[in-house]
Amino acid sequence: MITDPTAVALLIGTFFILIVLGVHIAFAIGVATVITTIYIGIPLMTVAQNMVKGINVYAIMAVPFFIVAGEIMGSGGISRRLIELSNALIGWVRGGLAMVNIMASMFFGGISGSSAADTSSIGSVLIPMMKKAGYDGEFSTAVTMTSSVQGILIPPSHNMVLFALVVGGVSIGELFLAGLVPGLFLGLVLMIFVYFISKKRNYPMGDKFEPKKALKTTWEAGLGLGTVLIVVGGVVSGIFTATESAAIAVVYAFIITFFVYREIPISEFWYILGRSVKTLSIVMILVATASAFGWIIAYLKIPAYLTESILGFSENKYVVLMIINVLLLFLGMVMDMASLILILAPILLPIVTAVGVDPVHFGVIMILNLGVGLITPPVGSTLFIGSAIAGIKIERLSKAMIPFYIVILATLMAVTYIPEISLFIPTLFMR
């Protein structure tokens, strides 16, 4: 039973009112926590202590390194090389450029770990290219945005690190491996879908397959993809921790970008650091305030109440997972992904584990689920980026996205109800 219903109403009500008023979510969380703490009569020092506790964690140091590594590789010509590699491998089939888009996102996602970065880098090149080749602008943009969701699943993903950090006791290495097959599976499903659409609309084929060109582009792009091998290989083998592998990845990315590819001057590094710090500052403020928010939620026994309510409705694992999926899909449409991970993961994990869901499996479900929110109105950040790049209104894009929503939701259901898709590789290598 909730200890103080008025305090709960004050906490949740203040939070949503501030969101509606346009206050940044990190500050909305913090202000709601402070007001509720004052109402309850607990010293405000407790809020400060929990904020510091939230960011005073060794594992969180991996996040800034991943952000910097992704920024470096995204700025240094890797996206162009990944597009050339994808084109050499699969551009020769019907609808080849659409498949190149999906495959390039698959590769780039393993470097940036960000749907927004993926759409910005890949979309700025491929959307105009696809439109010039005869593809519809809405279709080209929809392919780009939907395939970018692979970036938050395919390792290394800083969202996976945030999930592991906030729930505790879940291996980052296992989460990395668990996201690999679902990410590739999403890409495969999208490729099959766009192939049939391309045949129906008679979209063009690319140049024929050339083995020499494929080998050359593989070598050039492979140097950039080495970042992924360093992180995943180091963590899974136990040679490095996630933080250590992320730091090494930054050094590797720096060398490849500025001394091997050499497409941008080394002076650009300071601008890259500036963008990274801007992103990191938002993440760290969010982690700190979410930590205090999580503490007040636990103090008011909201997790216990939700667990009791959901399990009281049904203890069937499949029904519970469907309820949670619907909840996450709805919240993902109106709130930021990282915020929802930090707030909801500690609340929902005890519920799903009570009905026998593996924590690693649930981590993948949650990440993919919230990834749908990134491409869904009204606040999907990737949707706005795609709209800006393509010069197409959100309303038109949302309509064009309907069949893609069906595809990605079908993928979500498969990942949710077939745990082996997520757990096969972690079980094979780390259990």
Short mmCIF file of C-alpha atoms in Angstrom, two decimals:
data_model
loop_
_atom_site.label_atom_id
_atom_site.label_comp_id
_atom_site.label_asym_id
_atom_site.label_seq_id
_atom_site.Cartn_x
_atom_site.Cartn_y
_atom_site.Cartn_z
CA MET A 1 0.00 0.00 0.00
CA ILE A 2 1.28 3.51 -0.84
CA THR A 3 2.36 5.30 2.32
CA ASP A 4 1.08 8.77 1.36
CA PRO A 5 -1.33 9.09 -1.63
CA THR A 6 -1.21 12.90 -1.46
CA ALA A 7 2.57 12.91 -1.76
CA VAL A 8 2.36 10.54 -4.73
CA ALA A 9 -0.21 12.79 -6.44
CA LEU A 10 2.01 15.82 -5.75
CA LEU A 11 5.09 14.09 -7.15
CA ILE A 12 3.49 12.78 -10.34
CA GLY A 13 1.27 15.82 -10.84
CA THR A 14 4.10 18.33 -10.49
CA PHE A 15 6.26 16.33 -12.87
CA PHE A 16 3.66 16.19 -15.66
CA ILE A 17 2.59 19.81 -15.21
CA LEU A 18 6.21 20.92 -15.66
CA ILE A 19 6.58 18.71 -18.74
CA VAL A 20 3.44 20.24 -20.29
CA LEU A 21 4.83 23.71 -19.54
CA GLY A 22 7.95 22.86 -21.54
CA VAL A 23 10.43 22.45 -18.66
CA HIS A 24 13.32 20.15 -19.56
CA ILE A 25 12.63 16.70 -18.22
CA ALA A 26 15.75 16.58 -16.02
CA PHE A 27 14.69 19.75 -14.20
CA ALA A 28 11.04 18.61 -14.07
CA ILE A 29 12.18 15.47 -12.27
CA GLY A 30 14.36 17.45 -9.86
CA VAL A 31 11.75 20.09 -9.02
CA ALA A 32 9.02 17.47 -8.46
CA THR A 33 11.35 15.56 -6.14
CA VAL A 34 12.27 18.67 -4.12
CA ILE A 35 8.64 19.80 -3.71
CA THR A 36 7.53 16.34 -2.60
CA THR A 37 10.46 16.04 -0.20
CA ILE A 38 9.53 19.37 1.41
CA TYR A 39 5.90 18.25 1.72
CA ILE A 40 6.88 14.99 3.41
CA GLY A 41 9.19 16.83 5.79
CA ILE A 42 12.45 15.10 4.89
CA PRO A 43 15.64 17.24 4.89
CA LEU A 44 16.56 18.49 1.43
CA MET A 45 20.10 17.27 2.05
CA THR A 46 18.73 13.78 1.36
CA VAL A 47 17.88 14.83 -2.20
CA ALA A 48 21.40 16.17 -2.74
CA GLN A 49 22.95 13.01 -1.30
CA ASN A 50 20.94 10.80 -3.64
CA MET A 51 21.83 12.96 -6.64
CA VAL A 52 25.53 12.61 -5.86
CA LYS A 53 25.10 8.90 -5.20
CA GLY A 54 23.51 8.47 -8.62
CA ILE A 55 26.53 9.79 -10.52
CA ASN A 56 29.24 8.61 -8.13
CA VAL A 57 29.37 5.19 -9.79
CA TYR A 58 32.40 3.78 -11.59
CA ALA A 59 30.33 2.16 -14.38
CA ILE A 60 28.82 5.48 -15.44
CA MET A 61 32.27 6.64 -16.58
CA ALA A 62 31.74 4.41 -19.63
CA VAL A 63 28.96 6.73 -20.87
CA PRO A 64 31.12 9.81 -21.62
CA PHE A 65 33.73 7.64 -23.34
CA PHE A 66 31.10 6.02 -25.56
CA ILE A 67 29.68 9.44 -26.43
CA VAL A 68 33.12 10.84 -27.36
CA ALA A 69 34.07 7.75 -29.39
CA GLY A 70 30.79 7.92 -31.32
CA GLU A 71 31.23 11.65 -32.00
CA ILE A 72 34.80 11.16 -33.26
CA MET A 73 33.94 8.30 -35.60
CA GLY A 74 30.76 10.02 -36.80
CA SER A 75 32.72 13.14 -37.76
CA GLY A 76 35.66 11.52 -39.49
CA GLY A 77 34.29 9.99 -42.68
CA ILE A 78 33.18 6.65 -41.28
CA SER A 79 29.55 7.13 -42.39
CA ARG A 80 30.63 7.59 -46.03
CA ARG A 81 32.79 4.45 -45.85
CA LEU A 82 30.00 2.43 -44.29
CA ILE A 83 27.62 3.53 -47.04
CA GLU A 84 30.19 2.50 -49.68
CA LEU A 85 30.65 -0.87 -47.95
CA SER A 86 26.91 -1.47 -47.76
CA ASN A 87 26.47 -0.45 -51.38
CA ALA A 88 29.19 -2.85 -52.50
CA LEU A 89 27.63 -5.72 -50.54
CA ILE A 90 23.92 -5.30 -51.23
CA GLY A 91 23.31 -2.31 -53.50
CA TRP A 92 22.90 -4.52 -56.56
CA VAL A 93 19.47 -5.93 -55.61
CA ARG A 94 16.05 -4.40 -56.33
CA GLY A 95 15.60 -1.47 -53.93
CA GLY A 96 19.32 -1.66 -53.25
CA LEU A 97 19.72 1.88 -51.94
CA ALA A 98 17.00 1.29 -49.33
CA MET A 99 18.83 -1.85 -48.22
CA VAL A 100 22.12 0.04 -48.23
CA ASN A 101 20.45 2.53 -45.89
CA ILE A 102 19.44 -0.26 -43.50
CA MET A 103 22.81 -1.99 -43.60
CA ALA A 104 24.72 1.27 -43.14
CA SER A 105 22.56 2.03 -40.11
CA MET A 106 23.35 -1.43 -38.80
CA PHE A 107 27.07 -0.76 -39.07
CA PHE A 108 26.94 2.83 -37.87
CA GLY A 109 24.75 1.93 -34.92
CA GLY A 110 27.55 -0.22 -33.60
CA ILE A 111 29.75 2.88 -33.51
CA SER A 112 27.44 5.66 -32.39
CA GLY A 113 24.90 3.76 -30.28
CA SER A 114 22.48 6.57 -31.08
CA SER A 115 19.37 6.64 -33.27
CA ALA A 116 19.62 10.42 -33.65
CA ALA A 117 23.30 10.34 -34.68
CA ASP A 118 22.57 7.52 -37.10
CA THR A 119 19.73 9.41 -38.79
CA SER A 120 21.80 12.61 -38.96
CA SER A 121 24.90 11.00 -40.47
CA ILE A 122 23.40 8.35 -42.73
CA GLY A 123 20.27 10.30 -43.61
CA SER A 124 22.06 13.46 -44.70
CA VAL A 125 23.86 11.40 -47.36
CA LEU A 126 21.38 8.70 -48.34
CA ILE A 127 18.03 10.51 -48.27
CA PRO A 128 19.05 12.96 -51.07
CA MET A 129 20.77 10.09 -52.91
CA MET A 130 17.64 7.92 -52.76
CA LYS A 131 15.37 10.77 -53.87
CA LYS A 132 17.68 11.47 -56.84
CA ALA A 133 17.56 7.78 -57.79
CA GLY A 134 13.75 7.82 -57.93
CA TYR A 135 12.66 6.80 -54.43
CA ASP A 136 9.82 8.66 -52.72
CA GLY A 137 11.07 11.21 -50.19
CA GLU A 138 8.71 9.95 -47.46
CA PHE A 139 9.77 6.33 -48.06
CA SER A 140 13.47 7.23 -48.02
CA THR A 141 13.14 9.11 -44.76
CA ALA A 142 10.98 6.40 -43.15
CA VAL A 143 13.58 3.75 -44.01
CA THR A 144 16.34 5.90 -42.51
CA MET A 145 14.50 6.62 -39.26
CA THR A 146 13.23 3.08 -38.67
CA SER A 147 16.59 1.44 -39.38
CA SER A 148 18.29 3.88 -37.00
CA VAL A 149 16.60 2.09 -34.08
CA GLN A 150 19.16 -0.68 -34.66
CA GLY A 151 21.75 1.73 -33.28
CA ILE A 152 20.36 1.54 -29.73
CA LEU A 153 20.38 -2.28 -29.80
CA ILE A 154 23.61 -3.23 -31.55
CA PRO A 155 26.55 -2.94 -29.13
CA PRO A 156 28.01 -0.83 -27.74
CA SER A 157 24.94 1.12 -26.63
CA HIS A 158 25.18 3.70 -23.84
CA ASN A 159 21.48 3.12 -23.16
CA MET A 160 22.36 -0.47 -22.23
CA VAL A 161 24.94 0.93 -19.81
CA LEU A 162 22.29 3.19 -18.24
CA PHE A 163 19.94 0.22 -17.82
CA ALA A 164 22.64 -1.89 -16.16
CA LEU A 165 23.62 1.04 -13.97
CA VAL A 166 20.14 1.81 -12.68
CA VAL A 167 18.96 -1.75 -11.99
CA GLY A 168 22.24 -3.12 -10.61
CA GLY A 169 23.37 -6.73 -10.80
CA VAL A 170 22.97 -7.02 -14.59
CA SER A 171 26.10 -7.61 -16.67
CA ILE A 172 26.86 -4.90 -19.24
CA GLY A 173 28.63 -7.52 -21.34
CA GLU A 174 25.54 -9.74 -21.40
CA LEU A 175 23.35 -6.78 -22.32
CA PHE A 176 25.70 -5.89 -25.19
CA LEU A 177 25.54 -9.43 -26.54
CA ALA A 178 21.78 -9.66 -25.96
CA GLY A 179 21.15 -6.64 -28.19
CA LEU A 180 23.14 -8.01 -31.12
CA VAL A 181 20.69 -10.55 -32.59
CA PRO A 182 17.58 -8.38 -32.05
CA GLY A 183 19.36 -5.51 -33.81
CA LEU A 184 20.35 -7.72 -36.75
CA PHE A 185 16.88 -9.31 -36.74
CA LEU A 186 15.24 -5.88 -37.02
CA GLY A 187 17.54 -5.05 -39.94
CA LEU A 188 16.72 -8.33 -41.71
CA VAL A 189 12.97 -7.85 -41.28
CA LEU A 190 13.23 -4.30 -42.63
CA MET A 191 15.27 -5.48 -45.63
CA ILE A 192 12.65 -8.09 -46.51
CA PHE A 193 9.91 -5.50 -46.16
CA VAL A 194 11.60 -2.85 -48.34
CA TYR A 195 12.46 -5.48 -50.95
CA PHE A 196 8.78 -6.24 -51.54
CA ILE A 197 7.88 -2.55 -51.46
CA SER A 198 10.66 -1.85 -53.97
CA LYS A 199 9.42 -4.58 -56.32
CA LYS A 200 5.86 -3.25 -56.09
CA ARG A 201 6.94 0.35 -56.79
CA ASN A 202 9.67 -0.69 -59.26
CA TYR A 203 12.47 1.12 -57.43
CA PRO A 204 15.86 0.86 -59.19
CA MET A 205 18.65 -1.68 -58.85
CA GLY A 206 22.27 -0.64 -58.31
CA ASP A 207 25.44 -1.71 -60.08
CA LYS A 208 26.29 -5.40 -60.18
CA PHE A 209 28.31 -6.99 -57.39
CA GLU A 210 32.11 -6.58 -57.73
CA PRO A 211 34.24 -8.73 -55.37
CA LYS A 212 37.31 -6.46 -55.60
CA LYS A 213 35.31 -3.37 -54.71
CA ALA A 214 33.66 -5.23 -51.83
CA LEU A 215 37.04 -6.26 -50.42
CA LYS A 216 38.44 -2.75 -50.71
CA THR A 217 35.49 -1.09 -49.01
CA THR A 218 35.46 -3.78 -46.32
CA TRP A 219 39.07 -3.00 -45.48
CA GLU A 220 38.51 0.76 -45.34
CA ALA A 221 35.31 0.58 -43.28
CA GLY A 222 36.62 -2.29 -41.17
CA LEU A 223 39.14 0.00 -39.49
CA GLY A 224 36.27 2.10 -38.17
CA LEU A 225 34.27 -0.95 -37.11
CA GLY A 226 37.26 -2.00 -35.03
CA THR A 227 35.86 0.27 -32.33
CA VAL A 228 32.98 -2.16 -31.86
CA LEU A 229 35.30 -5.14 -31.67
CA ILE A 230 37.40 -3.45 -29.00
CA VAL A 231 34.43 -2.70 -26.78
CA VAL A 232 32.42 -5.88 -27.20
CA GLY A 233 35.40 -8.21 -27.40
CA GLY A 234 37.10 -6.63 -24.41
CA VAL A 235 34.01 -6.72 -22.20
CA VAL A 236 32.85 -10.21 -23.17
CA SER A 237 36.31 -11.76 -22.82
CA GLY A 238 36.79 -10.12 -19.43
CA ILE A 239 40.00 -8.39 -20.54
CA PHE A 240 38.48 -4.94 -19.94
CA THR A 241 35.61 -3.56 -17.95
CA ALA A 242 33.01 -1.59 -19.94
CA THR A 243 34.62 1.66 -18.77
CA GLU A 244 38.15 0.58 -19.70
CA SER A 245 37.08 -0.69 -23.13
CA ALA A 246 35.21 2.56 -23.80
CA ALA A 247 38.32 4.59 -22.92
CA ILE A 248 40.47 2.46 -25.22
CA ALA A 249 37.84 2.86 -27.94
CA VAL A 250 38.21 6.65 -27.71
CA VAL A 251 41.98 6.41 -28.24
CA TYR A 252 41.48 4.00 -31.15
CA ALA A 253 38.80 6.22 -32.73
CA PHE A 254 41.09 9.25 -32.36
CA ILE A 255 43.97 7.50 -34.14
CA ILE A 256 41.82 6.11 -36.98
CA THR A 257 39.98 9.38 -37.57
CA PHE A 258 42.85 11.86 -37.40
CA PHE A 259 45.87 9.78 -38.50
CA VAL A 260 44.44 7.12 -40.84
CA TYR A 261 41.32 8.57 -42.48
CA ARG A 262 42.56 12.19 -42.12
CA GLU A 263 39.39 13.71 -43.60
CA ILE A 264 39.12 16.37 -40.91
CA PRO A 265 41.91 18.44 -39.26
CA ILE A 266 42.92 17.64 -35.70
CA SER A 267 41.70 21.09 -34.66
CA GLU A 268 38.17 19.74 -35.20
CA PHE A 269 38.71 17.57 -32.13
CA TRP A 270 37.89 20.50 -29.84
CA TYR A 271 34.52 20.98 -31.51
CA ILE A 272 33.87 17.26 -31.15
CA LEU A 273 34.68 17.48 -27.44
CA GLY A 274 32.37 20.48 -27.13
CA ARG A 275 29.45 18.55 -28.65
CA SER A 276 30.25 15.57 -26.45
CA VAL A 277 30.31 17.68 -23.28
CA LYS A 278 26.98 19.24 -24.21
CA THR A 279 25.41 15.79 -24.62
CA LEU A 280 27.10 14.45 -21.51
CA SER A 281 25.97 17.35 -19.33
CA ILE A 282 22.35 16.60 -20.17
CA VAL A 283 22.85 12.89 -19.45
CA MET A 284 24.60 13.46 -16.10
CA ILE A 285 22.01 15.97 -14.86
CA LEU A 286 19.33 13.50 -15.83
CA VAL A 287 21.06 10.61 -14.05
CA ALA A 288 21.47 12.70 -10.88
CA THR A 289 17.88 13.94 -10.71
CA ALA A 290 16.49 10.54 -11.71
CA SER A 291 18.44 8.97 -8.86
CA ALA A 292 16.77 11.30 -6.35
CA PHE A 293 13.41 10.74 -8.06
CA GLY A 294 13.89 6.98 -7.79
CA TRP A 295 14.66 7.30 -4.11
CA ILE A 296 11.45 9.24 -3.37
CA ILE A 297 9.45 6.75 -5.45
CA ALA A 298 10.87 3.88 -3.40
CA TYR A 299 10.25 5.80 -0.15
CA LEU A 300 6.57 6.18 -1.11
CA LYS A 301 6.42 2.45 -1.98
CA ILE A 302 5.16 3.08 -5.49
CA PRO A 303 7.10 0.10 -6.99
CA ALA A 304 5.58 -2.28 -4.47
CA TYR A 305 2.11 -0.92 -5.19
CA LEU A 306 2.53 -1.27 -8.98
CA THR A 307 3.91 -4.80 -8.58
CA GLU A 308 0.96 -5.78 -6.43
CA SER A 309 -1.53 -4.16 -8.83
CA ILE A 310 -0.16 -5.73 -12.03
CA LEU A 311 0.37 -9.17 -10.51
CA GLY A 312 -3.06 -8.89 -8.90
CA PHE A 313 -4.53 -8.41 -12.37
CA SER A 314 -2.63 -11.35 -13.83
CA GLU A 315 0.40 -13.48 -12.98
CA ASN A 316 0.63 -14.80 -16.53
CA LYS A 317 4.04 -13.84 -17.92
CA TYR A 318 2.71 -13.08 -21.39
CA VAL A 319 -0.09 -10.87 -20.11
CA VAL A 320 2.29 -8.98 -17.79
CA LEU A 321 4.73 -8.39 -20.64
CA MET A 322 1.93 -7.12 -22.88
CA ILE A 323 0.76 -4.68 -20.18
CA ILE A 324 4.31 -3.38 -19.73
CA ASN A 325 4.84 -3.12 -23.50
CA VAL A 326 1.70 -1.01 -23.88
CA LEU A 327 2.78 1.19 -20.95
CA LEU A 328 6.27 1.71 -22.40
CA LEU A 329 4.96 2.37 -25.91
CA PHE A 330 2.62 5.05 -24.57
CA LEU A 331 5.21 6.72 -22.34
CA GLY A 332 7.84 6.50 -25.08
CA MET A 333 5.62 8.72 -27.24
CA VAL A 334 5.71 11.56 -24.71
CA MET A 335 8.99 11.21 -22.79
CA ASP A 336 12.72 10.94 -23.43
CA MET A 337 14.23 7.45 -23.68
CA ALA A 338 17.03 7.87 -21.13
CA SER A 339 14.60 9.38 -18.62
CA LEU A 340 12.25 6.42 -18.88
CA ILE A 341 15.10 3.95 -18.47
CA LEU A 342 16.32 5.70 -15.33
CA ILE A 343 12.85 6.08 -13.82
CA LEU A 344 11.02 2.92 -14.87
CA ALA A 345 13.67 0.19 -15.07
CA PRO A 346 14.02 -0.21 -11.27
CA ILE A 347 10.22 -0.18 -10.92
CA LEU A 348 9.39 -2.66 -13.67
CA LEU A 349 12.27 -5.11 -13.27
CA PRO A 350 10.93 -6.66 -10.01
CA ILE A 351 7.55 -7.15 -11.71
CA VAL A 352 8.90 -9.06 -14.71
CA THR A 353 11.39 -11.10 -12.69
CA ALA A 354 8.49 -12.15 -10.42
CA VAL A 355 6.88 -13.86 -13.41
CA GLY A 356 10.12 -15.45 -14.62
CA VAL A 357 11.50 -12.98 -17.18
CA ASP A 358 15.29 -12.83 -17.41
CA PRO A 359 16.61 -9.33 -16.47
CA VAL A 360 18.87 -9.23 -19.54
CA HIS A 361 15.95 -10.17 -21.78
CA PHE A 362 13.83 -7.44 -20.21
CA GLY A 363 16.62 -4.92 -20.80
CA VAL A 364 16.45 -5.61 -24.55
CA ILE A 365 12.64 -5.45 -24.55
CA MET A 366 12.72 -2.08 -22.81
CA ILE A 367 15.41 -0.60 -25.07
CA LEU A 368 13.67 -1.71 -28.28
CA ASN A 369 10.29 -0.59 -26.95
CA LEU A 370 11.52 2.89 -26.11
CA GLY A 371 13.32 3.00 -29.44
CA VAL A 372 9.90 2.98 -31.09
CA GLY A 373 9.15 6.17 -29.16
CA LEU A 374 12.10 7.88 -30.85
CA ILE A 375 10.34 7.64 -34.22
CA THR A 376 6.80 8.27 -32.95
CA PRO A 377 4.98 11.59 -32.61
CA PRO A 378 4.49 13.85 -30.76
CA VAL A 379 8.01 14.11 -29.27
CA GLY A 380 10.10 11.50 -31.10
CA SER A 381 13.52 13.14 -31.50
CA THR A 382 14.56 11.01 -34.46
CA LEU A 383 11.29 11.83 -36.23
CA PHE A 384 12.07 15.56 -35.98
CA ILE A 385 15.64 15.04 -37.23
CA GLY A 386 14.39 13.03 -40.21
CA SER A 387 11.83 15.73 -40.97
CA ALA A 388 14.49 18.45 -40.87
CA ILE A 389 16.93 16.56 -43.11
CA ALA A 390 14.32 15.60 -45.71
CA GLY A 391 12.36 18.86 -45.56
CA ILE A 392 9.10 16.93 -45.11
CA LYS A 393 6.43 17.85 -42.59
CA ILE A 394 5.95 15.63 -39.53
CA GLU A 395 2.33 14.90 -40.53
CA ARG A 396 3.34 13.48 -43.91
CA LEU A 397 6.20 11.49 -42.42
CA SER A 398 3.99 10.02 -39.70
CA LYS A 399 1.56 8.78 -42.34
CA ALA A 400 4.39 7.25 -44.39
CA MET A 401 5.71 5.57 -41.22
CA ILE A 402 2.53 3.54 -40.58
CA PRO A 403 3.68 0.35 -42.38
CA PHE A 404 7.11 0.71 -40.75
CA TYR A 405 5.45 0.98 -37.32
CA ILE A 406 3.72 -2.32 -38.04
CA VAL A 407 7.03 -3.95 -38.97
CA ILE A 408 8.91 -2.70 -35.92
CA LEU A 409 6.04 -3.58 -33.56
CA ALA A 410 5.95 -7.10 -35.00
CA THR A 411 9.69 -7.30 -34.33
CA LEU A 412 9.09 -6.08 -30.76
CA MET A 413 6.50 -8.82 -30.21
CA ALA A 414 8.93 -11.45 -31.51
CA VAL A 415 11.73 -10.19 -29.23
CA THR A 416 9.30 -10.04 -26.28
CA TYR A 417 7.83 -13.51 -26.60
CA ILE A 418 10.81 -15.43 -28.00
CA PRO A 419 13.51 -14.82 -25.35
CA GLU A 420 16.04 -16.96 -27.24
CA ILE A 421 16.40 -14.12 -29.78
CA SER A 422 18.01 -12.03 -27.03
CA LEU A 423 19.52 -14.70 -24.78
CA PHE A 424 21.07 -17.12 -27.25
CA ILE A 425 24.44 -15.37 -27.60
CA PRO A 426 24.81 -14.30 -23.92
CA THR A 427 24.03 -17.88 -22.88
CA LEU A 428 26.56 -19.22 -25.39
CA PHE A 429 29.44 -16.98 -24.36
CA MET A 430 28.89 -15.71 -20.82
CA ARG A 431 26.72 -18.18 -18.88
#
